[in-house]
Each structure stands twice: as C-alpha cells, then as structure tokens.
C-alpha positions as MATLAB code, in Angstrom:
seq = 'MKTRRGMTMTARDDRDEIILSWQELFDLTCGFLSAHGLSQAQADALAGALCNAERDGCRSHGLQRLPGTVETMAHPAFNRDADPVPQALTPAITRVDADYGFSILAAERGLPLLVAGARRLGIAVLAVNNGFHSTALWPLVEEIAAHGLAGLSMNPTHDWVAPAGGTAGALGTNPIAFSWPRRGRPPYVFDFATSAAARADIALHRQEGRALPPGWGLDAEGRPSTDPAAVLAGAMLPFGGHKGSALATMIELLAGPFIADRTSRQSATFDGGAKAAPCHGELIIAFDPALVGTALGKDEAAQDAAEDLFSRIERQGARLPGARRHAARALSESRGIAIPRPLHERILSMMPPAG';
ca = [
     -24.031  -49.624  111.378;
     -23.848  -46.482  109.464;
     -21.154  -44.073  108.901;
     -21.632  -40.207  108.764;
     -21.692  -40.595  104.841;
     -24.278  -42.981  104.864;
     -22.338  -46.376  104.253;
     -23.458  -49.407  105.936;
     -20.868  -51.624  107.530;
     -21.207  -54.933  107.946;
     -19.694  -58.144  109.860;
     -18.687  -58.179  113.483;
     -18.181  -55.340  115.559;
     -15.928  -56.274  118.744;
     -15.254  -53.903  121.646;
     -11.711  -53.337  119.981;
     -12.131  -53.662  116.676;
     -14.600  -53.591  113.713;
     -14.688  -56.079  110.897;
     -15.066  -54.678  107.456;
     -14.919  -56.151  103.672;
     -12.364  -54.796  101.490;
     -15.041  -52.793   99.560;
     -16.454  -51.255  102.509;
     -13.017  -50.415  103.768;
     -12.410  -48.862  100.315;
     -15.515  -47.181  100.536;
     -14.744  -45.366  103.464;
     -11.240  -44.292  102.834;
     -12.076  -42.963   99.485;
     -15.281  -40.893  100.816;
     -12.815  -39.698  103.583;
      -9.939  -38.529  101.145;
     -12.673  -36.897   98.355;
     -14.578  -35.488  101.176;
     -11.378  -33.781  101.959;
     -11.263  -32.404   98.407;
      -8.756  -35.222   96.621;
      -9.836  -35.902   93.179;
     -11.555  -38.912   92.236;
      -8.189  -40.455   90.557;
      -5.943  -39.513   93.157;
      -8.637  -40.927   95.919;
      -8.949  -44.283   94.258;
      -5.169  -45.170   93.997;
      -4.217  -44.078   97.549;
      -7.299  -45.659   99.161;
      -6.264  -48.519   97.383;
      -3.008  -48.887   98.645;
      -4.004  -48.029  101.875;
      -6.895  -50.713  102.103;
      -4.300  -53.238  100.683;
      -1.690  -52.664  103.267;
      -4.444  -53.107  105.797;
      -5.781  -56.256  104.174;
      -2.297  -57.593  104.417;
      -1.767  -56.940  108.411;
       0.897  -53.880  107.386;
      -1.126  -51.499  109.878;
       1.735  -48.954  109.918;
       1.472  -48.578  106.517;
      -2.463  -48.811  106.463;
      -5.603  -46.708  107.445;
      -3.261  -45.363  110.644;
      -2.024  -43.047  107.829;
      -5.352  -41.860  106.558;
      -5.793  -39.028  109.199;
      -2.505  -37.367  108.222;
      -3.277  -37.255  104.703;
      -5.133  -34.070  105.852;
      -1.974  -32.499  106.740;
      -0.436  -33.399  103.643;
      -3.238  -32.072  101.564;
      -2.746  -28.900  103.669;
       0.685  -28.321  102.180;
       0.689  -25.202  100.218;
       2.439  -26.967   97.348;
      -0.182  -29.908   97.450;
      -2.136  -30.372   94.349;
      -5.447  -31.972   94.915;
      -6.088  -32.517   91.146;
      -2.809  -33.760   90.002;
      -2.905  -35.591   86.966;
       0.081  -37.169   85.935;
       0.975  -38.238   82.491;
       3.678  -40.811   81.817;
       6.637  -39.761   79.569;
       8.608  -41.891   77.510;
      12.279  -40.552   77.668;
      13.928  -43.378   75.930;
      12.773  -46.851   75.180;
      14.105  -47.748   78.728;
      13.296  -44.689   80.685;
      10.109  -43.731   81.251;
       9.391  -40.441   83.699;
       6.041  -39.489   85.589;
       5.821  -35.861   87.050;
       3.008  -36.722   89.905;
       2.247  -32.895   89.983;
       2.712  -32.508   93.429;
      -0.221  -35.069   94.457;
       0.238  -38.398   95.971;
       3.047  -40.328   94.254;
       0.966  -43.889   93.844;
      -1.244  -42.587   91.151;
       1.935  -41.232   89.085;
       3.634  -44.390   89.618;
       0.453  -46.717   88.694;
       0.050  -44.679   85.369;
       3.809  -45.063   84.567;
       3.567  -48.994   85.177;
       2.100  -50.201   81.948;
       5.349  -48.097   80.077;
       7.617  -49.616   82.368;
       6.342  -53.092   81.777;
       6.582  -52.899   78.188;
      10.202  -51.428   77.960;
      11.380  -54.402   80.433;
       9.693  -57.088   78.099;
      11.599  -55.515   75.015;
      14.771  -54.515   76.570;
      15.463  -56.897   79.615;
      15.283  -53.816   81.996;
      13.496  -50.556   82.237;
      13.536  -47.646   84.785;
      10.574  -45.551   86.021;
      11.362  -42.051   87.592;
       8.560  -40.446   89.371;
       9.150  -37.105   90.363;
       7.633  -34.248   92.869;
       5.099  -36.669   94.781;
       3.899  -36.563   98.293;
       4.916  -40.216   99.161;
       2.703  -41.995  102.221;
       2.173  -45.581  101.053;
       4.670  -48.918  101.080;
       6.483  -49.818   98.047;
       5.718  -53.674   97.683;
       1.988  -53.044   96.616;
       3.611  -51.975   93.192;
       6.686  -54.420   92.951;
       4.220  -57.161   93.572;
       1.927  -55.960   90.582;
       5.223  -55.938   88.619;
       5.874  -59.727   89.590;
       2.281  -60.338   88.422;
       3.649  -59.476   85.062;
       6.410  -61.996   84.872;
       9.040  -59.471   85.932;
      11.146  -58.764   88.728;
      10.713  -55.333   90.329;
      13.027  -52.748   92.578;
      11.731  -50.085   93.947;
      13.492  -47.074   96.381;
      12.659  -43.707   97.556;
      14.383  -41.340  100.168;
      12.028  -39.858  103.260;
      13.003  -36.741  105.037;
      16.283  -36.970  107.250;
      15.009  -38.245  110.120;
      17.915  -40.929  110.324;
      21.176  -40.553  111.779;
      24.327  -41.992  109.849;
      26.113  -45.090  111.574;
      28.369  -43.390  114.383;
      26.484  -39.843  114.117;
      24.395  -38.251  116.467;
      21.725  -36.120  114.013;
      19.578  -36.731  111.325;
      21.092  -36.829  107.912;
      19.543  -39.702  105.518;
      15.632  -40.569  105.106;
      14.439  -44.004  106.226;
      15.080  -44.900  102.405;
      12.718  -48.131  102.117;
      13.503  -50.371   99.212;
      11.540  -53.234   98.133;
      12.072  -56.116   95.400;
       9.882  -58.992   94.014;
      10.749  -62.034   92.143;
       7.855  -63.679   90.129;
       7.164  -67.558   90.766;
       5.352  -70.053   88.692;
       2.024  -70.995   90.263;
       2.703  -69.394   93.923;
       2.898  -65.908   95.282;
       5.767  -63.831   94.171;
       9.159  -63.439   96.806;
       8.503  -59.712   97.621;
      10.567  -57.901  100.377;
      10.149  -54.372  101.469;
      11.910  -52.663  104.326;
      13.299  -49.161  105.835;
      17.199  -49.240  105.812;
      15.999  -47.741  109.247;
      16.074  -50.092  112.310;
      12.381  -49.518  112.020;
       9.790  -47.662  109.695;
       8.641  -44.290  111.234;
       5.268  -45.337  111.311;
       6.305  -48.319  113.391;
       7.736  -45.632  116.272;
       4.536  -43.578  115.837;
       2.506  -46.904  116.394;
       4.808  -47.481  119.419;
       4.232  -43.879  120.640;
       0.372  -44.356  120.025;
       0.236  -47.442  121.952;
       2.302  -46.458  124.823;
       4.866  -48.921  124.135;
       8.696  -48.647  124.604;
      11.210  -48.760  121.877;
      13.603  -51.699  121.257;
      17.043  -50.484  122.081;
      18.834  -49.718  119.112;
      16.009  -47.937  117.035;
      16.796  -44.208  117.983;
      18.224  -41.521  119.811;
      17.050  -38.333  121.574;
      17.484  -34.602  120.420;
      21.031  -34.431  122.356;
      22.249  -37.590  120.479;
      21.806  -40.313  123.387;
      20.274  -43.797  122.777;
      16.606  -43.588  123.701;
      13.526  -46.153  123.695;
      11.222  -43.430  124.340;
       9.192  -43.186  121.068;
       8.276  -39.454  121.541;
      11.846  -38.638  122.349;
      13.068  -40.755  119.191;
      10.300  -38.976  117.084;
      11.798  -35.779  118.225;
      15.793  -36.831  117.863;
      16.880  -39.216  115.200;
      15.975  -42.339  114.138;
      19.261  -44.979  113.171;
      20.355  -47.552  110.183;
      19.591  -50.883  110.702;
      22.867  -52.871  110.887;
      25.203  -49.839  111.822;
      27.288  -48.997  108.969;
      25.740  -51.370  106.433;
      21.929  -49.826  106.628;
      23.789  -46.425  106.595;
      25.867  -47.047  103.245;
      22.365  -48.615  101.473;
      20.555  -45.645  102.971;
      23.093  -43.383  101.040;
      22.851  -45.370   98.119;
      19.118  -44.655   97.701;
      19.698  -41.152   98.457;
      21.785  -40.736   95.581;
      19.639  -43.143   93.076;
      16.377  -41.761   94.187;
      17.510  -38.271   94.610;
      20.250  -36.862   92.058;
      19.885  -39.801   89.686;
      16.409  -38.992   88.598;
      16.779  -35.258   89.386;
      14.959  -35.225   92.661;
      15.262  -33.979   96.378;
      17.328  -35.715   98.862;
      15.663  -36.557  102.201;
      17.360  -33.180  103.430;
      15.821  -31.229  100.709;
      12.697  -33.006  101.262;
      12.507  -31.611  104.606;
      13.364  -28.264  103.686;
      10.464  -28.483  100.980;
       8.013  -29.370  103.767;
       8.518  -26.151  105.826;
       7.332  -27.461  109.073;
       4.079  -28.620  107.506;
       4.308  -32.135  109.018;
       3.284  -33.453  105.433;
       4.321  -36.757  103.936;
       7.477  -36.436  102.346;
       7.492  -34.920   98.826;
      10.271  -36.217   96.670;
      11.072  -38.939   93.570;
      10.838  -42.756   93.433;
      13.099  -44.901   91.394;
      11.264  -48.175   90.055;
      12.941  -50.668   87.993;
      11.672  -53.724   86.003;
      13.827  -56.689   84.763;
      12.900  -59.361   82.689;
      14.210  -62.573   84.222;
      13.225  -64.872   81.388;
      14.646  -62.609   78.437;
      18.403  -63.702   78.860;
      17.412  -67.321   79.746;
      15.102  -67.492   76.618;
      17.888  -66.454   74.375;
      20.330  -68.977   75.817;
      17.834  -71.881   76.117;
      18.246  -72.087   79.844;
      14.744  -70.181   81.196;
      13.616  -73.525   82.633;
      16.700  -74.149   84.151;
      16.857  -70.761   85.440;
      13.504  -70.763   86.971;
      14.375  -74.125   88.658;
      17.547  -72.722   90.225;
      15.592  -69.715   91.649;
      12.834  -72.298   93.085;
      15.588  -74.328   94.478;
      16.640  -71.788   96.217;
      13.157  -70.968   97.973;
      12.837  -74.067   98.822;
      16.012  -74.572  100.488;
      15.104  -71.634  102.807;
      11.410  -72.770  103.624;
      13.104  -76.181  104.289;
      15.129  -75.177  107.192;
      11.812  -73.573  108.734;
      12.694  -69.844  107.506;
      10.075  -67.845  106.596;
      10.343  -66.069  103.282;
       9.873  -62.453  103.103;
       6.060  -61.705  102.154;
       4.584  -64.848  103.479;
       3.297  -63.260  106.435;
       1.465  -60.791  104.238;
      -0.042  -63.548  102.271;
      -1.192  -65.374  105.381;
      -2.872  -62.020  106.453;
      -4.473  -61.401  103.133;
      -6.186  -65.018  103.135;
      -7.158  -64.510  106.566;
      -8.794  -60.987  105.496;
     -10.265  -62.502  102.977;
     -12.115  -65.417  104.789;
     -13.259  -62.980  107.612;
     -12.931  -59.249  106.508;
     -10.245  -56.846  107.777;
     -10.120  -55.944  111.262;
      -9.729  -52.291  111.922;
      -9.066  -51.139  115.589;
     -12.140  -49.434  116.677;
     -10.217  -45.883  118.216;
      -8.690  -45.520  114.708;
     -12.209  -46.176  112.723;
     -13.585  -43.764  115.560;
     -11.042  -41.157  114.796;
     -11.448  -41.333  111.119;
     -15.017  -40.911  111.209;
     -14.609  -37.892  113.393;
     -12.590  -36.039  110.855;
     -15.101  -36.662  108.252;
     -16.411  -33.339  107.213;
     -20.355  -33.183  107.178;
     -22.223  -34.335  103.983;
     -23.206  -31.477  101.712;
];
C-alpha cells in the first residue's frame, strides 16, 4: 500500500484497522507534520510522542490528535520554526521558552540539564514556558526514570472543568504524571487528568457515538449530562469531587503563576477561539531517590522498601499504573501498531499534495 507521499505500508491490512511498524507510523506522522510546514526538529519531537502513545495503546493521546495539529499550527501566534534553547537559571532550575512551538521539543531539550541538576543536588526543576501542548505527560517522566530518577510533571490546559460544586469552567483538565525507577523492571508511572476523564476521551466518545458515564460533565446550563457533545460545549467535572478540584487548583498555581505562565483561563483567552491546543507552561521536577539513601548508607534498604510496596500491591491482584501500557507496548512490538482505518484515511486525506 502506498500513501500519497510514497511511503510503503506493510503488515496486515484488515477491514477496520491497518497495522504499521513504529517506523512506518513515525514516517507517516512526521511526514504529515512536515508537509504542513512544521520544522524538522519540531516534527520529530511531536511525532515521536504521538507514535509512542499509539504504540502503548493510549489512543486518545496518539494519532487521534494529529489532525488537530493543523488547527494549532494555524493559530496566529504559533511558530512552526521554534528552536527552544534551555537556560540554567540556577543549578537547580532550568527554563526553556518553547517560543510558541509545540512544548514537547522544549521539554526534551531541557531534560539533560534537569537530570544533571537532580543528580548533583537531589532535586531539580524544569520550567517550560509558552508552549502549545498536545501530548501525554508520561513519556517524559518515564524517560526521567530511565536515568534512575523519580519524575513529576504537570500542566494546566483550558478552563474546561467546573470546580466541585460549580456549574461552569474555571479549571483545566490539569494532568499530573509521576515516575519511580525500578531495578530490572519498567518504572512505576502514572499519568492522569484531574478531571473525571481526559477531554480527548470525551471527544473519542463523541466520535464513536457512545454516551459518557455519569459524573463526567455538565451541559451548557450546568446540568449533569452523558451527551459528549453537550459536555464539550458545557463543562467537565473533576474526579473525586472536592479532592480532584483541589489538586487541579494546585496544578493551576504550580504550573501557572509559579513558573510565570498562563492559568487555564488565560490560556483559553489566548486561544481567542482558534481551537488550537492550549498554550501554557509545564512544570517538571526530577528527584534522585538514591542521593539521601547513599549518604546515609541506606540506599539498598530504601530500594527494597519500594519494591516491597509494589509487590504487596501486585500480590493482591491489583494492577500497577503503567502495566497496561507496557503490555500494549510488547504487543505492538511483536505484531505492529493497530491504527483505525477511518483515522488513517482521514490523515491521508489531509496530507497536502506532494510537490
């Protein structure tokens, strides 16, 4: 099978989905972004994040987001050639201005200084500013864990979420992700929105014609609704009532004013109705869990205590966060990555003519 840009698609081609290798998927995604004028560095970074999400079965953060990048790149402030450069403000704090490109490239470029700072001081902060954000947080904190560090990341979005007891949007979906390194095993990683569901999950329900579970959102009049279109036009709800609302508020403060960037309300105002990905900041923190333990001669004991906690969870039959992603990753590596045929066809239809 040939795409409009001449790439060969291999493996199984079923009625409802096609199967691509990771490289084929990356070439398709990167080619799409480049064809729409995105610089090579920006395209490579964003394509890698989207393909990794698709590989790991996180479809709401995978290629489903690719068509929307065209709307984001059409925003008057978007910079297709953004070339972010990290700044070491102190030994513990690195800032990267994404320069109104996609934030993933800025975060990746700031990672080496973040890792070096955490190894030297035990804790370090990376502040990403002025980035259009459309990717999951877990890939970066998983990469932090690959360096033997624990990672924490968070960002605001747009004010789509009503606070607990409220009826209109005031908070963002405000995701938070955390990773903990493990010896000889994949890291412990969680990544979730502080809303009852990610906005992309609600959009996926609308696309597939499925009703939402109760408690996910409100319509434009502030009434509970299970209609995904009505919730997208109204307000989402935080998970766990006042607890999710409080966590979302914490993220607004730490990933907004704390790093001198936009709150979700300011991000929505900046969008100006363009329907682009939210443009805001991202706070990333890395910790060295071995530093104190090594200094006290208790590093091995601390690692054993962490593994004991994980094993006690798993022995009960409970699943550790991230386990589903790693299982999906193994399947993708053995059989290829399944892409819904309608999504694949939509991507090809949006590809500008070659030449």
